[in-house]
Amino acid sequence: DWSNLMMQTRMQSLAETVTNTVVGGMGAWVIVYLSMTLIPSPKLAATVSVVTCAVWSLGRGYAVRRWFNRSAA
């Protein structure tokens, strides 16, 4: 039932976007740093970084959205 869903305010939306961006940037930096440090092959390290960052992005986006939607209710 959609009638009991509450929408975020503009400030809450901004806070969600900033949080998602900052957390994403920090996580991606760690992923790339570890991949490039621990994997000797540059091609393999780049591939691992891209795949891991994609998974990180999906999971992070879902978690941040759920957290902000729960706090808006």
N, CA, C and O atoms as a Tripos MOL2 file, in Angstrom:
@<TRIPOS>MOLECULE
protein
  292   291    73     0     0
PROTEIN
NO_CHARGES

@<TRIPOS>ATOM
      1 N           0.8450   -1.1940    0.0000 N.3       1 ASP1
      2 CA          0.0000    0.0000    0.0000 C.3       1 ASP1
      3 C           0.8790    1.2410    0.0000 C.2       1 ASP1
      4 O           1.6600    1.4550    0.9270 O.2       1 ASP1
      5 N           0.7540    2.0440   -1.0220 N.am      2 TRP2
      6 CA          1.6100    3.2260   -1.2040 C.3       2 TRP2
      7 C           1.1870    4.4050   -0.3360 C.2       2 TRP2
      8 O           1.9570    5.3520   -0.1750 O.2       2 TRP2
      9 N          -0.0080    4.3710    0.2210 N.am      3 SER3
     10 CA         -0.5140    5.5360    0.9470 C.3       3 SER3
     11 C           0.2410    5.8100    2.2410 C.2       3 SER3
     12 O           0.2570    6.9500    2.7070 O.2       3 SER3
     13 N           0.8710    4.7930    2.8380 N.am      4 ASN4
     14 CA          1.5860    5.0270    4.0840 C.3       4 ASN4
     15 C           3.0840    5.2680    3.8860 C.2       4 ASN4
     16 O           3.8340    5.3370    4.8600 O.2       4 ASN4
     17 N           3.5210    5.3960    2.6340 N.am      5 LEU5
     18 CA          4.9280    5.7060    2.3700 C.3       5 LEU5
     19 C           5.1500    7.2050    2.4900 C.2       5 LEU5
     20 O           4.3540    8.0100    2.0060 O.2       5 LEU5
     21 N           6.2410    7.5590    3.1410 N.am      6 MET6
     22 CA          6.5670    8.9630    3.3060 C.3       6 MET6
     23 C           7.6970    9.3350    2.3620 C.2       6 MET6
     24 O           8.6690    8.5890    2.2380 O.2       6 MET6
     25 N           7.5880   10.4570    1.7060 N.am      7 MET7
     26 CA          8.6550   10.9090    0.8170 C.3       7 MET7
     27 C           9.6950   11.6810    1.6100 C.2       7 MET7
     28 O           9.3940   12.2790    2.6430 O.2       7 MET7
     29 N          10.9090   11.6570    1.1130 N.am      8 GLN8
     30 CA         11.9830   12.4300    1.7250 C.3       8 GLN8
     31 C          11.8150   13.9070    1.3950 C.2       8 GLN8
     32 O          11.2580   14.2730    0.3600 O.2       8 GLN8
     33 N          12.3080   14.7380    2.2960 N.am      9 THR9
     34 CA         12.3830   16.1590    1.9860 C.3       9 THR9
     35 C          13.5740   16.3770    1.0550 C.2       9 THR9
     36 O          14.3610   15.4580    0.8320 O.2       9 THR9
     37 N          13.7070   17.5660    0.5210 N.am     10 ARG10
     38 CA         14.8480   17.8630   -0.3550 C.3      10 ARG10
     39 C          16.1640   17.7580    0.4050 C.2      10 ARG10
     40 O          17.1590   17.2780   -0.1360 O.2      10 ARG10
     41 N          16.1710   18.2060    1.6540 N.am     11 MET11
     42 CA         17.3940   18.1290    2.4590 C.3      11 MET11
     43 C          17.7610   16.6790    2.7670 C.2      11 MET11
     44 O          18.9410   16.3270    2.7730 O.2      11 MET11
     45 N          16.7690   15.8440    3.0220 N.am     12 GLN12
     46 CA         17.0470   14.4280    3.2600 C.3      12 GLN12
     47 C          17.5890   13.7670    1.9930 C.2      12 GLN12
     48 O          18.4850   12.9250    2.0550 O.2      12 GLN12
     49 N          17.0380   14.1590    0.8500 N.am     13 SER13
     50 CA         17.5170   13.6380   -0.4230 C.3      13 SER13
     51 C          18.9670   14.0550   -0.6630 C.2      13 SER13
     52 O          19.7900   13.2560   -1.1100 O.2      13 SER13
     53 N          19.2600   15.3110   -0.3610 N.am     14 LEU14
     54 CA         20.6300   15.8080   -0.5100 C.3      14 LEU14
     55 C          21.5700   15.0560    0.4280 C.2      14 LEU14
     56 O          22.6630   14.6570    0.0260 O.2      14 LEU14
     57 N          21.1490   14.8630    1.6690 N.am     15 ALA15
     58 CA         21.9720   14.1440    2.6410 C.3      15 ALA15
     59 C          22.2240   12.7110    2.1690 C.2      15 ALA15
     60 O          23.3380   12.2040    2.3070 O.2      15 ALA15
     61 N          21.2090   12.0590    1.6180 N.am     16 GLU16
     62 CA         21.3790   10.6980    1.1050 C.3      16 GLU16
     63 C          22.3840   10.6710   -0.0360 C.2      16 GLU16
     64 O          23.2600    9.8070   -0.0790 O.2      16 GLU16
     65 N          22.2580   11.6100   -0.9530 N.am     17 THR17
     66 CA         23.1490   11.6550   -2.1070 C.3      17 THR17
     67 C          24.5950   11.9160   -1.6890 C.2      17 THR17
     68 O          25.5170   11.2680   -2.1850 O.2      17 THR17
     69 N          24.7860   12.8600   -0.7830 N.am     18 VAL18
     70 CA         26.1370   13.1690   -0.3030 C.3      18 VAL18
     71 C          26.7250   11.9700    0.4360 C.2      18 VAL18
     72 O          27.8870   11.6190    0.2290 O.2      18 VAL18
     73 N          25.9310   11.3490    1.2910 N.am     19 THR19
     74 CA         26.4030   10.1720    2.0240 C.3      19 THR19
     75 C          26.8000    9.0580    1.0670 C.2      19 THR19
     76 O          27.8620    8.4530    1.2160 O.2      19 THR19
     77 N          25.9510    8.7890    0.0910 N.am     20 ASN20
     78 CA         26.2230    7.7410   -0.8840 C.3      20 ASN20
     79 C          27.5050    8.0350   -1.6570 C.2      20 ASN20
     80 O          28.3030    7.1320   -1.9050 O.2      20 ASN20
     81 N          27.7030    9.2950   -2.0360 N.am     21 THR21
     82 CA         28.8800    9.6830   -2.8090 C.3      21 THR21
     83 C          30.1610    9.5730   -1.9830 C.2      21 THR21
     84 O          31.1670    9.0430   -2.4540 O.2      21 THR21
     85 N          30.1170   10.0740   -0.7560 N.am     22 VAL22
     86 CA         31.3070   10.0390    0.1030 C.3      22 VAL22
     87 C          31.6820    8.6050    0.4740 C.2      22 VAL22
     88 O          32.8440    8.2130    0.3720 O.2      22 VAL22
     89 N          30.6910    7.8310    0.9040 N.am     23 VAL23
     90 CA         30.9520    6.4350    1.2690 C.3      23 VAL23
     91 C          31.4340    5.6570    0.0400 C.2      23 VAL23
     92 O          32.3370    4.8260    0.1380 O.2      23 VAL23
     93 N          30.8340    5.9310   -1.0990 N.am     24 GLY24
     94 CA         31.2400    5.2590   -2.3330 C.3      24 GLY24
     95 C          32.6610    5.5870   -2.7370 C.2      24 GLY24
     96 O          33.4210    4.7030   -3.1310 O.2      24 GLY24
     97 N          33.0210    6.8570   -2.6390 N.am     25 GLY25
     98 CA         34.3890    7.2590   -2.9950 C.3      25 GLY25
     99 C          35.4300    6.6310   -2.0860 C.2      25 GLY25
    100 O          36.4740    6.1660   -2.5440 O.2      25 GLY25
    101 N          35.1340    6.6230   -0.7920 N.am     26 MET26
    102 CA         36.0810    6.0170    0.1520 C.3      26 MET26
    103 C          36.2090    4.5100   -0.0900 C.2      26 MET26
    104 O          37.3130    3.9650   -0.0920 O.2      26 MET26
    105 N          35.0740    3.8490   -0.2920 N.am     27 GLY27
    106 CA         35.1060    2.4090   -0.5510 C.3      27 GLY27
    107 C          35.8250    2.0710   -1.8410 C.2      27 GLY27
    108 O          36.6100    1.1230   -1.8870 O.2      27 GLY27
    109 N          35.5660    2.8350   -2.8890 N.am     28 ALA28
    110 CA         36.2220    2.5890   -4.1800 C.3      28 ALA28
    111 C          37.7300    2.8030   -4.0630 C.2      28 ALA28
    112 O          38.5150    2.0580   -4.6490 O.2      28 ALA28
    113 N          38.1310    3.8260   -3.3020 N.am     29 TRP29
    114 CA         39.5590    4.0860   -3.1210 C.3      29 TRP29
    115 C          40.2220    2.8870   -2.4500 C.2      29 TRP29
    116 O          41.2940    2.4500   -2.8690 O.2      29 TRP29
    117 N          39.5850    2.3570   -1.4100 N.am     30 VAL30
    118 CA         40.1390    1.1930   -0.6980 C.3      30 VAL30
    119 C          40.2120   -0.0150   -1.6370 C.2      30 VAL30
    120 O          41.2150   -0.7290   -1.6630 O.2      30 VAL30
    121 N          39.1520   -0.2340   -2.3970 N.am     31 ILE31
    122 CA         39.1170   -1.3800   -3.3160 C.3      31 ILE31
    123 C          40.2350   -1.2780   -4.3500 C.2      31 ILE31
    124 O          40.9620   -2.2460   -4.5730 O.2      31 ILE31
    125 N          40.3760   -0.1190   -4.9770 N.am     32 VAL32
    126 CA         41.3960    0.0550   -6.0110 C.3      32 VAL32
    127 C          42.7930   -0.0410   -5.4020 C.2      32 VAL32
    128 O          43.6780   -0.6850   -5.9650 O.2      32 VAL32
    129 N          42.9870    0.6020   -4.2520 N.am     33 TYR33
    130 CA         44.2970    0.5660   -3.5990 C.3      33 TYR33
    131 C          44.7070   -0.8780   -3.2770 C.2      33 TYR33
    132 O          45.8240   -1.2970   -3.5810 O.2      33 TYR33
    133 N          43.7960   -1.6260   -2.6620 N.am     34 LEU34
    134 CA         44.1120   -3.0130   -2.3160 C.3      34 LEU34
    135 C          44.3370   -3.8740   -3.5570 C.2      34 LEU34
    136 O          45.2470   -4.7020   -3.5850 O.2      34 LEU34
    137 N          43.5130   -3.6790   -4.5750 N.am     35 SER35
    138 CA         43.6780   -4.4660   -5.8020 C.3      35 SER35
    139 C          45.0320   -4.1960   -6.4470 C.2      35 SER35
    140 O          45.7440   -5.1230   -6.8340 O.2      35 SER35
    141 N          45.3740   -2.9330   -6.5570 N.am     36 MET36
    142 CA         46.6370   -2.5760   -7.2190 C.3      36 MET36
    143 C          47.8550   -2.9640   -6.3720 C.2      36 MET36
    144 O          48.9370   -3.2120   -6.9040 O.2      36 MET36
    145 N          47.6670   -3.0120   -5.0630 N.am     37 THR37
    146 CA         48.7770   -3.3770   -4.1770 C.3      37 THR37
    147 C          48.9630   -4.8890   -4.0960 C.2      37 THR37
    148 O          50.0950   -5.3730   -4.0940 O.2      37 THR37
    149 N          47.8820   -5.6250   -4.0300 N.am     38 LEU38
    150 CA         47.9690   -7.0650   -3.7700 C.3      38 LEU38
    151 C          48.0270   -7.9410   -5.0190 C.2      38 LEU38
    152 O          48.4790   -9.0850   -4.9510 O.2      38 LEU38
    153 N          47.5760   -7.4170   -6.1560 N.am     39 ILE39
    154 CA         47.5390   -8.2290   -7.3780 C.3      39 ILE39
    155 C          48.6390   -7.7460   -8.3110 C.2      39 ILE39
    156 O          48.6240   -6.5910   -8.7380 O.2      39 ILE39
    157 N          49.6060   -8.6250   -8.6380 N.am     40 PRO40
    158 CA         50.7690   -8.1900   -9.4280 C.3      40 PRO40
    159 C          50.4550   -7.8180  -10.8860 C.2      40 PRO40
    160 O          51.1210   -6.9560  -11.4580 O.2      40 PRO40
    161 N          49.4670   -8.4500  -11.4750 N.am     41 SER41
    162 CA         49.1430   -8.1710  -12.8760 C.3      41 SER41
    163 C          48.2460   -6.9330  -12.9740 C.2      41 SER41
    164 O          47.1500   -6.9260  -12.4130 O.2      41 SER41
    165 N          48.6980   -5.8750  -13.6860 N.am     42 PRO42
    166 CA         47.8640   -4.6720  -13.8130 C.3      42 PRO42
    167 C          46.5050   -4.9330  -14.4650 C.2      42 PRO42
    168 O          45.4980   -4.3510  -14.0640 O.2      42 PRO42
    169 N          46.4810   -5.8040  -15.4640 N.am     43 LYS43
    170 CA         45.2080   -6.1220  -16.1330 C.3      43 LYS43
    171 C          44.2380   -6.7990  -15.1760 C.2      43 LYS43
    172 O          43.0650   -6.4340  -15.1060 O.2      43 LYS43
    173 N          44.7340   -7.7790  -14.4460 N.am     44 LEU44
    174 CA         43.8910   -8.4980  -13.5020 C.3      44 LEU44
    175 C          43.4620   -7.5740  -12.3580 C.2      44 LEU44
    176 O          42.3140   -7.6200  -11.9160 O.2      44 LEU44
    177 N          44.3780   -6.7470  -11.8870 N.am     45 ALA45
    178 CA         44.0490   -5.8150  -10.7960 C.3      45 ALA45
    179 C          42.9600   -4.8380  -11.2340 C.2      45 ALA45
    180 O          42.0460   -4.5380  -10.4650 O.2      45 ALA45
    181 N          43.0560   -4.3450  -12.4630 N.am     46 ALA46
    182 CA         42.0410   -3.4220  -12.9750 C.3      46 ALA46
    183 C          40.6960   -4.1210  -13.1090 C.2      46 ALA46
    184 O          39.6600   -3.5430  -12.7780 O.2      46 ALA46
    185 N          40.7040   -5.3590  -13.5900 N.am     47 THR47
    186 CA         39.4680   -6.1230  -13.7430 C.3      47 THR47
    187 C          38.8210   -6.3850  -12.3860 C.2      47 THR47
    188 O          37.6140   -6.2060  -12.2190 O.2      47 THR47
    189 N          39.6230   -6.8070  -11.4300 N.am     48 VAL48
    190 CA         39.1090   -7.0600  -10.0780 C.3      48 VAL48
    191 C          38.5460   -5.7680   -9.4890 C.2      48 VAL48
    192 O          37.4980   -5.7800   -8.8450 O.2      48 VAL48
    193 N          39.2420   -4.6620   -9.7110 N.am     49 SER49
    194 CA         38.7760   -3.3700   -9.1950 C.3      49 SER49
    195 C          37.4210   -2.9890   -9.7770 C.2      49 SER49
    196 O          36.5220   -2.5750   -9.0460 O.2      49 SER49
    197 N          37.2780   -3.1280  -11.0790 N.am     50 VAL50
    198 CA         36.0290   -2.7420  -11.7370 C.3      50 VAL50
    199 C          34.8640   -3.6080  -11.2600 C.2      50 VAL50
    200 O          33.7970   -3.0900  -10.9320 O.2      50 VAL50
    201 N          35.0680   -4.9120  -11.2210 N.am     51 VAL51
    202 CA         33.9940   -5.8140  -10.8050 C.3      51 VAL51
    203 C          33.6410   -5.5820   -9.3390 C.2      51 VAL51
    204 O          32.4640   -5.5060   -8.9850 O.2      51 VAL51
    205 N          34.6590   -5.4690   -8.4890 N.am     52 THR52
    206 CA         34.4090   -5.2700   -7.0680 C.3      52 THR52
    207 C          33.7340   -3.9260   -6.8060 C.2      52 THR52
    208 O          32.8370   -3.8350   -5.9680 O.2      52 THR52
    209 N          34.1600   -2.8830   -7.5210 N.am     53 CYS53
    210 CA         33.5250   -1.5660   -7.3550 C.3      53 CYS53
    211 C          32.0660   -1.5880   -7.8120 C.2      53 CYS53
    212 O          31.2210   -0.9110   -7.2250 O.2      53 CYS53
    213 N          31.7700   -2.3610   -8.8530 N.am     54 ALA54
    214 CA         30.3810   -2.4650   -9.3160 C.3      54 ALA54
    215 C          29.5120   -3.1380   -8.2530 C.2      54 ALA54
    216 O          28.4050   -2.6800   -7.9690 O.2      54 ALA54
    217 N          30.0110   -4.2160   -7.6730 N.am     55 VAL55
    218 CA         29.2750   -4.9070   -6.6090 C.3      55 VAL55
    219 C          29.1360   -3.9860   -5.3950 C.2      55 VAL55
    220 O          28.0650   -3.9040   -4.7930 O.2      55 VAL55
    221 N          30.2110   -3.3010   -5.0420 N.am     56 TRP56
    222 CA         30.2070   -2.3440   -3.9330 C.3      56 TRP56
    223 C          29.1580   -1.2550   -4.1700 C.2      56 TRP56
    224 O          28.4230   -0.8850   -3.2550 O.2      56 TRP56
    225 N          29.0940   -0.7510   -5.3870 N.am     57 SER57
    226 CA         28.1590    0.3140   -5.7240 C.3      57 SER57
    227 C          26.7080   -0.1420   -5.5650 C.2      57 SER57
    228 O          25.8870    0.5790   -5.0000 O.2      57 SER57
    229 N          26.4010   -1.3240   -6.0590 N.am     58 LEU58
    230 CA         25.0310   -1.8420   -5.9370 C.3      58 LEU58
    231 C          24.6440   -2.0550   -4.4790 C.2      58 LEU58
    232 O          23.5760   -1.6250   -4.0440 O.2      58 LEU58
    233 N          25.5070   -2.7120   -3.7360 N.am     59 GLY59
    234 CA         25.2190   -2.9770   -2.3280 C.3      59 GLY59
    235 C          25.1320   -1.7030   -1.5070 C.2      59 GLY59
    236 O          24.2390   -1.5570   -0.6730 O.2      59 GLY59
    237 N          26.0510   -0.7870   -1.7390 N.am     60 ARG60
    238 CA         26.0680    0.4800   -1.0120 C.3      60 ARG60
    239 C          24.8260    1.3030   -1.3350 C.2      60 ARG60
    240 O          24.1890    1.8360   -0.4270 O.2      60 ARG60
    241 N          24.4790    1.4130   -2.5960 N.am     61 GLY61
    242 CA         23.2950    2.1790   -2.9860 C.3      61 GLY61
    243 C          22.0320    1.6390   -2.3450 C.2      61 GLY61
    244 O          21.1850    2.4030   -1.8840 O.2      61 GLY61
    245 N          21.9070    0.3160   -2.3160 N.am     62 TYR62
    246 CA         20.7470   -0.3190   -1.6970 C.3      62 TYR62
    247 C          20.7150   -0.0330   -0.1940 C.2      62 TYR62
    248 O          19.6800    0.3550    0.3460 O.2      62 TYR62
    249 N          21.8530   -0.2270    0.4750 N.am     63 ALA63
    250 CA         21.9180   -0.0500    1.9260 C.3      63 ALA63
    251 C          21.6700    1.3990    2.3420 C.2      63 ALA63
    252 O          20.9390    1.6620    3.2970 O.2      63 ALA63
    253 N          22.2750    2.3270    1.6260 N.am     64 VAL64
    254 CA         22.0910    3.7520    1.9690 C.3      64 VAL64
    255 C          20.6440    4.1610    1.7400 C.2      64 VAL64
    256 O          20.0630    4.8620    2.5690 O.2      64 VAL64
    257 N          20.0550    3.7350    0.6350 N.am     65 ARG65
    258 CA         18.6590    4.0630    0.3560 C.3      65 ARG65
    259 C          17.7420    3.5160    1.4350 C.2      65 ARG65
    260 O          16.8630    4.2280    1.9200 O.2      65 ARG65
    261 N          17.9380    2.2450    1.8220 N.am     66 ARG66
    262 CA         17.1050    1.6370    2.8670 C.3      66 ARG66
    263 C          17.2630    2.3790    4.1850 C.2      66 ARG66
    264 O          16.2780    2.6190    4.8830 O.2      66 ARG66
    265 N          18.4910    2.7420    4.5320 N.am     67 TRP67
    266 CA         18.7530    3.4330    5.7910 C.3      67 TRP67
    267 C          18.0580    4.7950    5.8180 C.2      67 TRP67
    268 O          17.4340    5.1580    6.8150 O.2      67 TRP67
    269 N          18.1690    5.5460    4.7160 N.am     68 PHE68
    270 CA         17.5440    6.8740    4.6660 C.3      68 PHE68
    271 C          16.0210    6.7830    4.6090 C.2      68 PHE68
    272 O          15.3290    7.6070    5.2080 O.2      68 PHE68
    273 N          15.4920    5.7860    3.8930 N.am     69 ASN69
    274 CA         14.0440    5.6300    3.8560 C.3      69 ASN69
    275 C          13.4890    5.2520    5.2340 C.2      69 ASN69
    276 O          12.4140    5.7080    5.6240 O.2      69 ASN69
    277 N          14.2210    4.4280    5.9530 N.am     70 ARG70
    278 CA         13.7930    4.0440    7.3010 C.3      70 ARG70
    279 C          13.8230    5.2560    8.2390 C.2      70 ARG70
    280 O          12.9340    5.4180    9.0750 O.2      70 ARG70
    281 N          14.8470    6.1050    8.0990 N.am     71 SER71
    282 CA         14.9470    7.2730    8.9810 C.3      71 SER71
    283 C          13.9350    8.3610    8.6100 C.2      71 SER71
    284 O          13.6180    9.2090    9.4440 O.2      71 SER71
    285 N          13.4230    8.3530    7.3750 N.am     72 ALA72
    286 CA         12.4420    9.3590    6.9490 C.3      72 ALA72
    287 C          11.0320    9.0030    7.4160 C.2      72 ALA72
    288 O          10.1620    9.8700    7.5100 O.2      72 ALA72
    289 N          10.8180    7.7360    7.7050 N.am     73 ALA73
    290 CA          9.4680    7.2720    8.0860 C.3      73 ALA73
    291 C           9.1010    7.6700    9.5020 C.2      73 ALA73
    292 O           8.0060    7.3560    9.9670 O.2      73 ALA73
@<TRIPOS>BOND
     1     1     2 1
     2     2     3 1
     3     3     4 2
     4     3     5 am
     5     5     6 1
     6     6     7 1
     7     7     8 2
     8     7     9 am
     9     9    10 1
    10    10    11 1
    11    11    12 2
    12    11    13 am
    13    13    14 1
    14    14    15 1
    15    15    16 2
    16    15    17 am
    17    17    18 1
    18    18    19 1
    19    19    20 2
    20    19    21 am
    21    21    22 1
    22    22    23 1
    23    23    24 2
    24    23    25 am
    25    25    26 1
    26    26    27 1
    27    27    28 2
    28    27    29 am
    29    29    30 1
    30    30    31 1
    31    31    32 2
    32    31    33 am
    33    33    34 1
    34    34    35 1
    35    35    36 2
    36    35    37 am
    37    37    38 1
    38    38    39 1
    39    39    40 2
    40    39    41 am
    41    41    42 1
    42    42    43 1
    43    43    44 2
    44    43    45 am
    45    45    46 1
    46    46    47 1
    47    47    48 2
    48    47    49 am
    49    49    50 1
    50    50    51 1
    51    51    52 2
    52    51    53 am
    53    53    54 1
    54    54    55 1
    55    55    56 2
    56    55    57 am
    57    57    58 1
    58    58    59 1
    59    59    60 2
    60    59    61 am
    61    61    62 1
    62    62    63 1
    63    63    64 2
    64    63    65 am
    65    65    66 1
    66    66    67 1
    67    67    68 2
    68    67    69 am
    69    69    70 1
    70    70    71 1
    71    71    72 2
    72    71    73 am
    73    73    74 1
    74    74    75 1
    75    75    76 2
    76    75    77 am
    77    77    78 1
    78    78    79 1
    79    79    80 2
    80    79    81 am
    81    81    82 1
    82    82    83 1
    83    83    84 2
    84    83    85 am
    85    85    86 1
    86    86    87 1
    87    87    88 2
    88    87    89 am
    89    89    90 1
    90    90    91 1
    91    91    92 2
    92    91    93 am
    93    93    94 1
    94    94    95 1
    95    95    96 2
    96    95    97 am
    97    97    98 1
    98    98    99 1
    99    99   100 2
   100    99   101 am
   101   101   102 1
   102   102   103 1
   103   103   104 2
   104   103   105 am
   105   105   106 1
   106   106   107 1
   107   107   108 2
   108   107   109 am
   109   109   110 1
   110   110   111 1
   111   111   112 2
   112   111   113 am
   113   113   114 1
   114   114   115 1
   115   115   116 2
   116   115   117 am
   117   117   118 1
   118   118   119 1
   119   119   120 2
   120   119   121 am
   121   121   122 1
   122   122   123 1
   123   123   124 2
   124   123   125 am
   125   125   126 1
   126   126   127 1
   127   127   128 2
   128   127   129 am
   129   129   130 1
   130   130   131 1
   131   131   132 2
   132   131   133 am
   133   133   134 1
   134   134   135 1
   135   135   136 2
   136   135   137 am
   137   137   138 1
   138   138   139 1
   139   139   140 2
   140   139   141 am
   141   141   142 1
   142   142   143 1
   143   143   144 2
   144   143   145 am
   145   145   146 1
   146   146   147 1
   147   147   148 2
   148   147   149 am
   149   149   150 1
   150   150   151 1
   151   151   152 2
   152   151   153 am
   153   153   154 1
   154   154   155 1
   155   155   156 2
   156   155   157 am
   157   157   158 1
   158   158   159 1
   159   159   160 2
   160   159   161 am
   161   161   162 1
   162   162   163 1
   163   163   164 2
   164   163   165 am
   165   165   166 1
   166   166   167 1
   167   167   168 2
   168   167   169 am
   169   169   170 1
   170   170   171 1
   171   171   172 2
   172   171   173 am
   173   173   174 1
   174   174   175 1
   175   175   176 2
   176   175   177 am
   177   177   178 1
   178   178   179 1
   179   179   180 2
   180   179   181 am
   181   181   182 1
   182   182   183 1
   183   183   184 2
   184   183   185 am
   185   185   186 1
   186   186   187 1
   187   187   188 2
   188   187   189 am
   189   189   190 1
   190   190   191 1
   191   191   192 2
   192   191   193 am
   193   193   194 1
   194   194   195 1
   195   195   196 2
   196   195   197 am
   197   197   198 1
   198   198   199 1
   199   199   200 2
   200   199   201 am
   201   201   202 1
   202   202   203 1
   203   203   204 2
   204   203   205 am
   205   205   206 1
   206   206   207 1
   207   207   208 2
   208   207   209 am
   209   209   210 1
   210   210   211 1
   211   211   212 2
   212   211   213 am
   213   213   214 1
   214   214   215 1
   215   215   216 2
   216   215   217 am
   217   217   218 1
   218   218   219 1
   219   219   220 2
   220   219   221 am
   221   221   222 1
   222   222   223 1
   223   223   224 2
   224   223   225 am
   225   225   226 1
   226   226   227 1
   227   227   228 2
   228   227   229 am
   229   229   230 1
   230   230   231 1
   231   231   232 2
   232   231   233 am
   233   233   234 1
   234   234   235 1
   235   235   236 2
   236   235   237 am
   237   237   238 1
   238   238   239 1
   239   239   240 2
   240   239   241 am
   241   241   242 1
   242   242   243 1
   243   243   244 2
   244   243   245 am
   245   245   246 1
   246   246   247 1
   247   247   248 2
   248   247   249 am
   249   249   250 1
   250   250   251 1
   251   251   252 2
   252   251   253 am
   253   253   254 1
   254   254   255 1
   255   255   256 2
   256   255   257 am
   257   257   258 1
   258   258   259 1
   259   259   260 2
   260   259   261 am
   261   261   262 1
   262   262   263 1
   263   263   264 2
   264   263   265 am
   265   265   266 1
   266   266   267 1
   267   267   268 2
   268   267   269 am
   269   269   270 1
   270   270   271 1
   271   271   272 2
   272   271   273 am
   273   273   274 1
   274   274   275 1
   275   275   276 2
   276   275   277 am
   277   277   278 1
   278   278   279 1
   279   279   280 2
   280   279   281 am
   281   281   282 1
   282   282   283 1
   283   283   284 2
   284   283   285 am
   285   285   286 1
   286   286   287 1
   287   287   288 2
   288   287   289 am
   289   289   290 1
   290   290   291 1
   291   291   292 2
@<TRIPOS>SUBSTRUCTURE
     1 ASP1         2 RESIDUE 1 A ASP
     2 TRP2         6 RESIDUE 1 A TRP
     3 SER3        10 RESIDUE 1 A SER
     4 ASN4        14 RESIDUE 1 A ASN
     5 LEU5        18 RESIDUE 1 A LEU
     6 MET6        22 RESIDUE 1 A MET
     7 MET7        26 RESIDUE 1 A MET
     8 GLN8        30 RESIDUE 1 A GLN
     9 THR9        34 RESIDUE 1 A THR
    10 ARG10       38 RESIDUE 1 A ARG
    11 MET11       42 RESIDUE 1 A MET
    12 GLN12       46 RESIDUE 1 A GLN
    13 SER13       50 RESIDUE 1 A SER
    14 LEU14       54 RESIDUE 1 A LEU
    15 ALA15       58 RESIDUE 1 A ALA
    16 GLU16       62 RESIDUE 1 A GLU
    17 THR17       66 RESIDUE 1 A THR
    18 VAL18       70 RESIDUE 1 A VAL
    19 THR19       74 RESIDUE 1 A THR
    20 ASN20       78 RESIDUE 1 A ASN
    21 THR21       82 RESIDUE 1 A THR
    22 VAL22       86 RESIDUE 1 A VAL
    23 VAL23       90 RESIDUE 1 A VAL
    24 GLY24       94 RESIDUE 1 A GLY
    25 GLY25       98 RESIDUE 1 A GLY
    26 MET26      102 RESIDUE 1 A MET
    27 GLY27      106 RESIDUE 1 A GLY
    28 ALA28      110 RESIDUE 1 A ALA
    29 TRP29      114 RESIDUE 1 A TRP
    30 VAL30      118 RESIDUE 1 A VAL
    31 ILE31      122 RESIDUE 1 A ILE
    32 VAL32      126 RESIDUE 1 A VAL
    33 TYR33      130 RESIDUE 1 A TYR
    34 LEU34      134 RESIDUE 1 A LEU
    35 SER35      138 RESIDUE 1 A SER
    36 MET36      142 RESIDUE 1 A MET
    37 THR37      146 RESIDUE 1 A THR
    38 LEU38      150 RESIDUE 1 A LEU
    39 ILE39      154 RESIDUE 1 A ILE
    40 PRO40      158 RESIDUE 1 A PRO
    41 SER41      162 RESIDUE 1 A SER
    42 PRO42      166 RESIDUE 1 A PRO
    43 LYS43      170 RESIDUE 1 A LYS
    44 LEU44      174 RESIDUE 1 A LEU
    45 ALA45      178 RESIDUE 1 A ALA
    46 ALA46      182 RESIDUE 1 A ALA
    47 THR47      186 RESIDUE 1 A THR
    48 VAL48      190 RESIDUE 1 A VAL
    49 SER49      194 RESIDUE 1 A SER
    50 VAL50      198 RESIDUE 1 A VAL
    51 VAL51      202 RESIDUE 1 A VAL
    52 THR52      206 RESIDUE 1 A THR
    53 CYS53      210 RESIDUE 1 A CYS
    54 ALA54      214 RESIDUE 1 A ALA
    55 VAL55      218 RESIDUE 1 A VAL
    56 TRP56      222 RESIDUE 1 A TRP
    57 SER57      226 RESIDUE 1 A SER
    58 LEU58      230 RESIDUE 1 A LEU
    59 GLY59      234 RESIDUE 1 A GLY
    60 ARG60      238 RESIDUE 1 A ARG
    61 GLY61      242 RESIDUE 1 A GLY
    62 TYR62      246 RESIDUE 1 A TYR
    63 ALA63      250 RESIDUE 1 A ALA
    64 VAL64      254 RESIDUE 1 A VAL
    65 ARG65      258 RESIDUE 1 A ARG
    66 ARG66      262 RESIDUE 1 A ARG
    67 TRP67      266 RESIDUE 1 A TRP
    68 PHE68      270 RESIDUE 1 A PHE
    69 ASN69      274 RESIDUE 1 A ASN
    70 ARG70      278 RESIDUE 1 A ARG
    71 SER71      282 RESIDUE 1 A SER
    72 ALA72      286 RESIDUE 1 A ALA
    73 ALA73      290 RESIDUE 1 A ALA
